[in-house]
Coordinates of C-alpha atoms and ligand atoms in Angstrom, one line a residue:
X101 CA -113.5 8.7 -53.4
X102 CA -114.1 10.3 -56.7
X103 CA -111.1 12.3 -58.0
X104 CA -111.8 15.8 -59.2
X105 CA -110.4 16.8 -62.5
X106 CA -108.7 20.2 -62.8
X107 CA -106.5 22.0 -65.3
X108 CA -103.1 23.2 -64.2
X109 CA -100.8 25.7 -65.8
X110 CA -97.6 23.8 -66.6
X111 CA -95.6 27.0 -66.2
X112 CA -96.7 28.5 -62.9
X113 CA -99.0 25.9 -61.4
X114 CA -102.2 28.1 -61.5
X115 CA -105.3 25.9 -61.1
X116 CA -108.6 26.2 -63.0
X117 CA -111.7 24.1 -63.1
X118 CA -111.8 24.3 -66.9
X119 CA -109.3 24.6 -69.7
X120 CA -108.2 28.1 -70.6
X121 CA -105.9 29.2 -73.4
X122 CA -104.0 31.9 -71.6
X123 CA -102.9 31.7 -68.0
X124 CA -104.3 34.6 -66.0
X125 CA -101.3 34.4 -63.5
X126 CA -98.2 34.1 -65.7
X127 CA -99.7 35.1 -69.1
X128 CA -98.3 31.9 -70.8
X129 CA -100.4 30.6 -73.8
X130 CA -101.5 27.1 -74.2
X131 CA -99.9 25.9 -70.9
X132 CA -102.9 24.2 -69.3
X133 CA -102.9 20.5 -68.9
X134 CA -105.5 18.2 -67.4
X135 CA -104.6 17.0 -63.9
X136 CA -106.2 15.5 -60.8
X137 CA -106.7 17.7 -57.7
X138 CA -104.7 16.8 -54.6
X139 CA -107.3 16.1 -51.9
X140 CA -107.8 19.1 -49.6
X141 CA -107.5 16.9 -46.6
X142 CA -103.8 16.3 -47.5
X143 CA -103.2 20.0 -48.0
X144 CA -104.8 21.3 -44.7
X145 CA -102.7 20.3 -41.8
X146 CA -104.0 20.0 -38.2
X147 CA -103.2 22.7 -35.7
X148 CA -99.6 22.4 -34.4
X149 CA -97.8 24.4 -31.9
X150 CA -94.1 25.0 -32.4
X151 CA -91.7 25.7 -29.5
X152 CA -88.7 26.4 -31.7
X153 CA -88.9 30.2 -31.5
X154 CA -85.4 31.6 -31.2
X155 CA -83.8 35.1 -30.8
X156 CA -81.9 36.5 -33.8
X157 CA -78.8 37.1 -31.6
X158 CA -78.7 33.5 -30.6
X159 CA -78.2 32.2 -34.2
X160 CA -74.5 31.4 -34.8
X161 CA -73.0 33.0 -37.9
X162 CA -70.0 30.8 -38.2
X163 CA -68.8 30.2 -41.7
X164 CA -71.0 27.5 -43.2
X165 CA -69.2 24.3 -43.9
X166 CA -69.1 23.4 -47.6
X167 CA -68.2 20.1 -49.3
X168 CA -65.6 20.9 -52.0
X169 CA -66.4 19.1 -55.2
X170 CA -62.8 19.6 -56.4
X171 CA -64.2 20.6 -59.7
X172 CA -63.3 24.2 -59.3
X173 CA -65.7 25.5 -62.0
X174 CA -68.6 23.7 -60.2
X175 CA -67.5 24.9 -56.8
X176 CA -67.4 28.4 -58.1
X177 CA -70.9 28.3 -59.5
X178 CA -72.3 26.7 -56.3
X179 CA -70.7 29.6 -54.3
X180 CA -67.8 27.7 -52.9
X181 CA -69.0 24.1 -52.6
X182 CA -72.0 22.0 -51.7
X183 CA -73.9 23.1 -48.6
X184 CA -75.0 20.1 -46.5
X185 CA -78.8 19.7 -46.5
X186 CA -79.3 21.8 -49.6
X187 CA -81.5 21.0 -52.6
X188 CA -79.9 21.9 -56.0
X189 CA -81.6 21.8 -59.3
X190 CA -79.4 21.1 -62.3
X191 CA -81.1 22.2 -65.5
X192 CA -80.2 22.0 -69.2
X193 CA -81.2 20.7 -72.6
X194 CA -81.2 16.9 -73.2
X195 CA -77.7 15.7 -74.2
X196 CA -75.9 18.8 -72.9
X197 CA -73.9 16.8 -70.2
X198 CA -75.9 17.0 -66.9
X199 CA -75.6 13.3 -66.2
X200 CA -71.9 13.3 -67.1
X201 CA -71.2 16.3 -64.8
X202 CA -73.1 14.6 -61.9
X203 CA -71.2 11.3 -62.4
X204 CA -67.9 13.2 -62.4
X205 CA -69.0 14.9 -59.2
X206 CA -69.7 11.5 -57.7
X207 CA -66.1 10.4 -58.6
X208 CA -64.7 13.5 -56.9
X209 CA -66.5 13.3 -53.6
X210 CA -66.0 9.6 -52.7
X211 CA -65.6 10.5 -49.0
X212 CA -69.3 11.6 -49.0
X213 CA -70.3 8.2 -50.3
X214 CA -72.4 9.5 -53.1
X215 CA -75.7 7.9 -54.2
X216 CA -76.9 8.1 -57.8
X217 CA -80.6 7.3 -58.5
X218 CA -81.6 6.9 -62.1
X219 CA -85.1 7.0 -63.4
X220 CA -84.2 7.5 -67.0
X221 CA -81.3 5.3 -67.9
X222 CA -80.5 1.7 -67.1
X223 CA -77.7 0.8 -64.7
X224 CA -75.8 -0.5 -67.7
X225 CA -76.0 2.8 -69.4
X226 CA -74.5 4.5 -66.4
X227 CA -71.7 1.9 -66.3
X228 CA -70.9 2.6 -70.0
X229 CA -70.8 6.3 -69.3
X230 CA -68.6 5.9 -66.3
X231 CA -66.1 3.8 -68.4
X232 CA -65.6 6.8 -70.6
X233 CA -64.5 9.0 -67.8
X234 CA -60.9 9.2 -66.7
X235 CA -61.7 9.1 -62.9
X236 CA -64.3 6.6 -61.8
X237 CA -65.8 5.9 -58.4
X238 CA -66.1 2.1 -58.4
X239 CA -67.9 2.3 -55.1
X240 CA -70.7 4.6 -56.3
X241 CA -74.1 3.6 -54.9
X242 CA -76.6 3.1 -57.7
X243 CA -80.3 2.6 -57.8
X244 CA -82.7 2.4 -60.7
X245 CA -86.1 3.6 -59.3
X246 CA -88.8 6.0 -60.1
X247 CA -91.1 5.8 -57.1
X248 CA -90.4 8.8 -54.8
X249 CA -91.4 7.0 -51.6
X250 CA -89.1 4.1 -52.4
X251 CA -86.3 6.5 -53.3
X252 CA -86.9 8.5 -50.1
X253 CA -86.5 5.4 -47.8
X254 CA -83.4 4.3 -49.8
X255 CA -81.9 7.7 -49.1
X256 CA -82.7 7.5 -45.4
X257 CA -81.2 3.9 -45.2
X258 CA -77.9 4.7 -46.8
X259 CA -75.1 6.7 -45.2
X260 CA -74.4 8.8 -48.2
X261 CA -74.3 12.6 -47.9
X262 CA -74.7 13.6 -51.5
X263 CA -77.6 12.2 -53.6
X264 CA -78.3 12.7 -57.3
X265 CA -81.8 12.2 -58.7
X266 CA -81.7 11.8 -62.5
X267 CA -84.3 13.2 -63.3
X268 CA -87.0 15.0 -61.3
X269 CA -89.3 14.6 -64.4
X270 CA -89.0 10.8 -64.4
X271 CA -90.1 10.1 -60.8
X272 CA -93.6 9.9 -59.4
X273 CA -95.2 9.9 -56.0
X274 CA -98.0 7.5 -54.9
X275 CA -99.7 10.5 -53.2
X276 CA -100.5 12.2 -56.5
X277 CA -102.3 10.4 -59.3
X278 CA -101.1 12.4 -62.3
X279 CA -98.4 11.2 -64.7
X280 CA -94.7 11.6 -64.0
X281 CA -93.4 14.9 -65.3
X282 CA -96.7 16.7 -64.7
X283 CA -96.6 19.8 -62.6
X284 CA -98.3 18.2 -59.5
X285 CA -95.9 15.2 -59.6
X286 CA -92.8 17.4 -60.0
X287 CA -94.0 19.7 -57.2
X288 CA -94.9 16.9 -54.8
X289 CA -91.7 14.9 -55.5
X290 CA -89.4 18.0 -55.2
X291 CA -91.2 18.9 -51.9
X292 CA -90.5 15.5 -50.5
X293 CA -86.8 15.7 -51.4
X294 CA -86.7 19.1 -49.9
X295 CA -88.0 17.8 -46.6
X296 CA -85.6 14.9 -46.7
X297 CA -82.6 17.2 -47.4
X298 CA -83.5 19.5 -44.6
X299 CA -84.3 16.7 -42.0
X300 CA -81.3 14.5 -42.8
X301 CA -78.7 17.2 -43.7
X302 CA -77.9 15.3 -46.9
X303 CA -77.5 17.3 -50.1
X304 CA -79.7 16.4 -53.0
X305 CA -79.1 17.3 -56.6
X306 CA -82.2 17.1 -58.9
X307 CA -81.6 16.9 -62.6
X308 CA -84.3 18.7 -64.6
X309 CA -85.0 19.0 -68.3
X310 CA -85.6 22.1 -70.2
X311 CA -88.7 22.4 -72.4
X312 CA -88.6 23.6 -75.9
X313 CA -89.1 27.2 -74.8
X314 CA -85.8 27.0 -73.0
X315 CA -87.1 27.0 -69.4
X316 CA -87.2 24.2 -66.9
X317 CA -90.3 22.1 -67.1
X318 CA -92.6 23.0 -64.2
X319 CA -90.1 25.9 -63.9
X320 CA -91.4 28.5 -61.6
X321 CA -92.6 26.0 -59.0
X322 CA -89.3 24.2 -58.9
X323 CA -87.2 27.3 -58.9
X324 CA -89.1 28.7 -55.8
X325 CA -88.8 25.4 -54.0
X326 CA -85.1 24.6 -54.3
X327 CA -82.2 26.4 -52.7
X328 CA -80.0 26.6 -55.8
X329 CA -80.6 26.5 -59.5
X330 CA -77.7 25.8 -61.8
X331 CA -78.1 25.6 -65.6
X332 CA -76.0 24.0 -68.2
X333 CA -75.9 25.9 -71.5
X334 CA -74.1 25.6 -74.8
X335 CA -74.6 24.8 -78.5
X336 CA -74.5 21.0 -79.1
X337 CA -72.3 21.3 -82.2
X338 CA -69.6 23.0 -80.1
X339 CA -67.8 21.4 -77.3
X340 CA -67.9 24.3 -74.8
X341 CA -70.5 24.3 -72.0
X342 CA -71.3 27.1 -69.7
X343 CA -72.7 26.4 -66.2
X344 CA -74.6 29.3 -64.9
X345 CA -76.2 29.9 -61.5
X346 CA -79.8 31.3 -61.7
X347 CA -80.6 31.2 -58.0
X348 CA -78.5 30.7 -55.0
X349 CA -79.7 31.0 -51.4
X350 CA -76.1 30.5 -50.2
X351 CA -74.1 32.7 -52.5
X352 CA -73.8 34.9 -55.5
X353 CA -75.6 34.2 -58.8
X354 CA -73.0 36.0 -60.8
X355 CA -70.5 33.2 -61.2
X356 CA -70.2 31.0 -64.3
X357 CA -68.2 27.8 -64.9
X358 CA -66.8 26.9 -68.3
X359 CA -66.3 23.3 -69.4
X360 CA -65.3 21.4 -72.5
X361 CA -67.0 18.1 -73.5
X362 CA -64.3 15.7 -74.5
X363 CA -64.3 12.0 -75.2
X364 CA -63.4 11.4 -71.6
X365 CA -66.1 13.5 -70.1
X366 CA -66.2 17.2 -69.1
X367 CA -62.9 19.1 -68.7
X368 CA -62.7 22.4 -66.8
X369 CA -61.7 25.4 -68.8
X370 CA -59.8 27.5 -66.3
X371 CA -58.8 30.2 -68.7
X372 CA -61.7 30.6 -71.2
X373 CA -60.3 33.7 -73.0
X374 CA -57.2 31.8 -74.1
X375 CA -59.3 28.9 -75.4
X376 CA -61.8 31.1 -77.2
X377 CA -59.0 33.1 -78.9
X378 CA -56.8 30.1 -79.8
X379 CA -58.4 29.5 -83.2
X380 CA -58.4 33.2 -84.1
X381 CA -58.3 34.2 -87.8
X382 CA -55.4 36.6 -88.0
X383 CA -55.1 39.1 -90.8
X384 CA -58.7 38.5 -92.1
X385 CA -61.2 41.3 -92.4
X386 CA -64.3 41.3 -90.3
X387 CA -62.7 40.0 -87.1
X388 CA -62.6 41.9 -83.9
X389 CA -61.8 41.1 -80.3
X390 CA -64.3 42.1 -77.6
X391 CA -64.2 41.7 -73.8
X392 CA -67.4 40.5 -72.3
X393 CA -68.3 39.9 -68.6
X394 CA -69.7 36.5 -67.7
X395 CA -70.7 37.2 -64.1
X396 CA -67.6 38.5 -62.3
X397 CA -65.3 37.1 -64.9
X398 CA -64.0 38.9 -68.0
X399 CA -63.8 36.7 -71.2
X400 CA -62.2 37.8 -74.4
X401 CA -63.9 36.6 -77.5
X402 CA -63.6 36.9 -81.3
X403 CA -66.6 38.3 -83.1
X404 CA -66.8 37.8 -86.8
X405 CA -68.8 39.8 -89.4
X406 CA -69.3 39.1 -93.0
X407 CA -70.8 41.8 -95.3
X408 CA -71.3 40.7 -98.9
X409 CA -73.4 42.1 -101.8
X410 CA -77.0 40.8 -101.8
X411 CA -77.8 38.4 -104.6
X412 CA -81.5 38.1 -104.1
X413 CA -84.1 40.8 -103.5
X414 CA -84.1 41.5 -99.8
X415 CA -80.8 41.8 -97.9
X416 CA -80.3 39.2 -95.2
X417 CA -79.4 39.9 -91.6
X418 CA -78.3 37.0 -89.5
X419 CA -76.7 36.8 -86.1
X420 CA -75.5 33.7 -84.3
X421 CA -74.7 34.1 -80.6
X422 CA -75.8 37.8 -80.7
X423 CA -79.2 39.5 -80.7
X424 CA -80.5 40.2 -84.2
X425 CA -82.3 43.3 -83.0
X426 CA -79.1 44.7 -81.5
X427 CA -77.3 44.0 -84.8
X428 CA -80.0 45.9 -86.7
X429 CA -79.6 48.8 -84.3
X430 CA -75.8 48.9 -84.8
X431 CA -76.2 48.8 -88.5
X432 CA -78.8 51.6 -88.4
X433 CA -76.4 53.8 -86.3
X434 CA -73.5 53.1 -88.7
X435 CA -75.7 54.1 -91.7
X436 CA -77.2 57.2 -90.1
X437 CA -74.2 58.6 -88.3
X438 CA -71.3 57.5 -90.6
X439 CA -73.1 57.4 -93.9
X440 CA -72.1 53.8 -94.5
X441 CA -74.3 51.8 -96.8
X442 CA -75.3 48.3 -95.8
X443 CA -78.7 48.3 -97.6
X444 CA -77.5 46.3 -100.6
X445 CA -75.4 43.9 -98.5
X446 CA -76.2 40.7 -96.7
X447 CA -74.8 40.9 -93.1
X448 CA -73.8 37.9 -91.0
X449 CA -72.4 38.1 -87.4
X450 CA -71.1 35.1 -85.6
X451 CA -69.5 34.8 -82.1
X452 CA -66.7 32.2 -82.2
X453 CA -66.9 29.1 -79.9
X454 CA -70.7 28.9 -79.7
X455 CA -71.0 31.5 -77.0
X456 CA -74.0 33.8 -76.7
X457 CA -73.2 37.4 -76.1
X458 CA -75.7 39.7 -74.3
X459 CA -73.3 42.3 -73.1
X460 CA -73.8 45.7 -74.7
X461 CA -70.1 46.4 -74.1
X462 CA -69.5 44.4 -77.2
X463 CA -71.4 46.8 -79.5
X464 CA -68.3 48.7 -80.5
X465 CA -66.4 45.6 -81.4
X466 CA -69.2 44.4 -83.5
X467 CA -69.4 47.7 -85.3
X468 CA -65.7 47.6 -85.9
X469 CA -66.0 44.0 -87.4
X470 CA -68.8 45.1 -89.6
X471 CA -66.9 48.1 -91.0
X472 CA -63.8 46.0 -91.4
X473 CA -65.7 43.5 -93.5
X474 CA -67.5 46.1 -95.5
X475 CA -64.2 47.8 -96.5
X476 CA -62.3 44.5 -96.5
X477 CA -59.5 45.9 -94.2
X478 CA -58.3 43.7 -91.4
X479 CA -58.2 45.1 -87.9
X480 CA -55.1 45.0 -85.7
X481 CA -55.4 41.6 -83.9
X482 CA -53.6 42.9 -80.8
X483 CA -56.4 45.5 -80.1
X484 CA -59.4 44.8 -77.8
X485 CA -62.5 46.9 -78.4
X486 CA -64.8 47.8 -75.5
X487 CA -67.9 50.1 -75.5
X488 CA -71.6 50.4 -75.8
X489 CA -73.2 52.3 -78.8
X490 CA -76.0 54.7 -78.2
X491 CA -78.5 55.7 -80.9
X492 CA -76.9 59.1 -81.5
X493 CA -73.6 57.4 -82.2
X494 CA -72.1 58.1 -78.8
X495 CA -69.9 55.5 -77.1
X496 CA -71.3 54.8 -73.7
X497 CA -69.8 53.8 -70.5
X498 CA -69.6 50.1 -69.5
X499 CA -69.3 48.2 -66.2
X500 CA -66.1 46.4 -64.9
X501 CA -63.8 48.4 -67.2
X502 CA -60.7 47.6 -65.1
X503 CA -61.3 43.9 -65.2
X504 CA -61.8 43.9 -68.9
X505 CA -58.6 45.8 -69.6
X506 CA -56.6 43.7 -67.2
X507 CA -57.7 40.5 -68.9
X508 CA -56.7 42.0 -72.3
X509 CA -53.3 42.9 -70.9
X510 CA -52.9 39.5 -69.4
X511 CA -53.5 37.8 -72.7
X512 CA -50.8 39.9 -74.5
X513 CA -53.0 42.6 -76.2
X514 CA -51.1 45.8 -76.6
X515 CA -54.1 48.2 -77.1
X516 CA -57.6 48.6 -75.8
X517 CA -60.2 51.0 -77.0
X518 CA -62.6 52.1 -74.3
X519 CA -65.3 54.8 -73.8
X520 CA -64.0 58.2 -72.7
X521 CA -66.4 58.3 -69.8
X522 CA -64.8 55.2 -68.2
X523 CA -61.2 56.5 -68.3
X524 CA -61.3 58.0 -64.8
X525 CA -62.6 54.7 -63.4
X526 CA -59.2 53.0 -64.0
X527 CA -57.3 53.2 -60.8
X528 CA -54.9 50.3 -61.2
X529 CA -51.8 50.7 -63.4
X530 CA -52.3 48.3 -66.3
X531 CA -49.5 47.7 -68.8
X532 CA -51.4 48.3 -72.0
X533 CA -51.9 51.2 -74.3
X534 CA -55.4 52.7 -73.8
X535 CA -57.2 54.8 -76.4
X536 CA -60.4 56.4 -75.3
X537 CA -63.2 57.5 -77.7
X538 CA -66.6 59.1 -77.2
X539 CA -68.1 58.9 -80.7
X540 CA -68.3 56.0 -83.1
X541 CA -67.0 58.2 -85.9
X542 CA -63.7 58.5 -84.0
X543 CA -63.4 54.7 -83.9
X544 CA -63.6 54.5 -87.6
X545 CA -60.9 57.2 -88.1
X546 CA -58.7 55.5 -85.5
X547 CA -59.0 52.0 -86.9
X548 CA -59.3 52.5 -90.7
X549 CA -57.4 55.6 -91.7
Ligands
TYD871 P1 -75.3 13.4 -70.9 O1 -74.5 13.6 -69.7 O2 -76.0 12.1 -71.1 O3 -76.4 14.5 -71.1 P2 -77.7 14.9 -70.3 O4 -77.7 14.1 -69.1 O5 -77.7 16.3 -70.1 O6 -78.9 14.5 -71.2 O7 -74.3 13.7 -72.1 C1 -74.6 13.2 -73.3 C2 -73.7 13.7 -74.4 O8 -72.3 13.9 -74.1 C3 -73.7 12.7 -75.5 O9 -74.0 13.3 -76.7 C4 -72.4 12.1 -75.5 C5 -71.5 13.1 -74.9 N1 -70.4 12.6 -74.2 C6 -69.1 12.9 -74.6 O10 -68.9 13.5 -75.7 N2 -68.0 12.4 -73.9 C7 -68.2 11.7 -72.7 O11 -67.2 11.3 -72.1 C8 -69.5 11.4 -72.3 C9 -69.7 10.7 -71.0 C10 -70.6 11.9 -73.0
MG872 MG1 -79.1 12.5 -68.5

């Protein structure tokens, strides 16, 4: 039978008979790739009658059983452990530590008889990696295979309850003729694993790469299909990694896990604030402490600002781990409302530890660090600064104020500066001095006069 050529959007799966530059469905540019249409016969199923209709009241709501991975940061992100029969997508940049995390998972759940299928690396490479880890499961089942049908029958023939596929982009199904990694292959393979997971009650982890735009390859389709999406993030030059949950059919997506990559694999970071503040530069100007929320968890971080006279024509603005637009906005507010002059200075902002901040509650801390560097006056290192800045120079309310303050108190800070509008939201008695402010000008008089 003659195969029909089509063009498929690599982002959302929209099909078109000819190539188009911009996808009409997801508005992505240049995302169409040539593919082969899956025969309609395969897609249209014959009429079937299902007798499995059930009343809502008859469904049991007993607490779902979860397999504890004993990696508490991973358990937390998964919503308390692995649900039997679930399909989990583990995303992240190449080299971030996905395979390492999954191998460590396999060492921790030996009772589930884990099964690791590699389509990317050789068995020797996996052996070398396992030798670096402190805890090794010598009885781990391994298979180097890329054919989905062969993998599927291997899964059904073993008595393992947790299966790792490394990676979804490297496997291919005989039923689709396009190349491995193409959207049709990824969809077909993931659908097959989904059916296997649901039918057998085995949990399957799919490792997936992130493309250069920062999303999972074949992203939307995979995200819709799987039960849970967790993503590994971090800057390669730093050792800290954040595991984030982007979708979870069985729990909250607010949780994050923090890890540190060491020479013996990934270590859990149970108290991130302590680690991020451990290398703090005391008594230097341009350093402020902020309290950000990562999901339900407050984390204290050091923000650094450097304001220096410009040597060449146009002043530079640079932000690492923080939005450049937000920095420009804060600078504009400081100039307009406080009369400070940054226009002949280069401004650099950096968040220590390679963390990305996108919590507006850190605005006030960043403003304080900027002014501290401009005037070359160090801030008190035992003060944590919390608050969002509005365009009129007002200090706006932020969420989870009590959690943020408690974390500061726990880490030995003696003062927090918070927005006045949040003061009546603090019900608990917290052993810390609280200063409340409503305008950014008050912050400057409080800190620098
Ligand atoms: P890996 O798990 O292979 O990443 P991914 O599967 O996401 O592509 O991790 C690769 C990186 O981690 C590599 O640069 C080496 C480093 N690494 C360590 O620093 N310590 C270790 O113990 C291990 C196993 C890897
Ligand atoms: Mg890998």
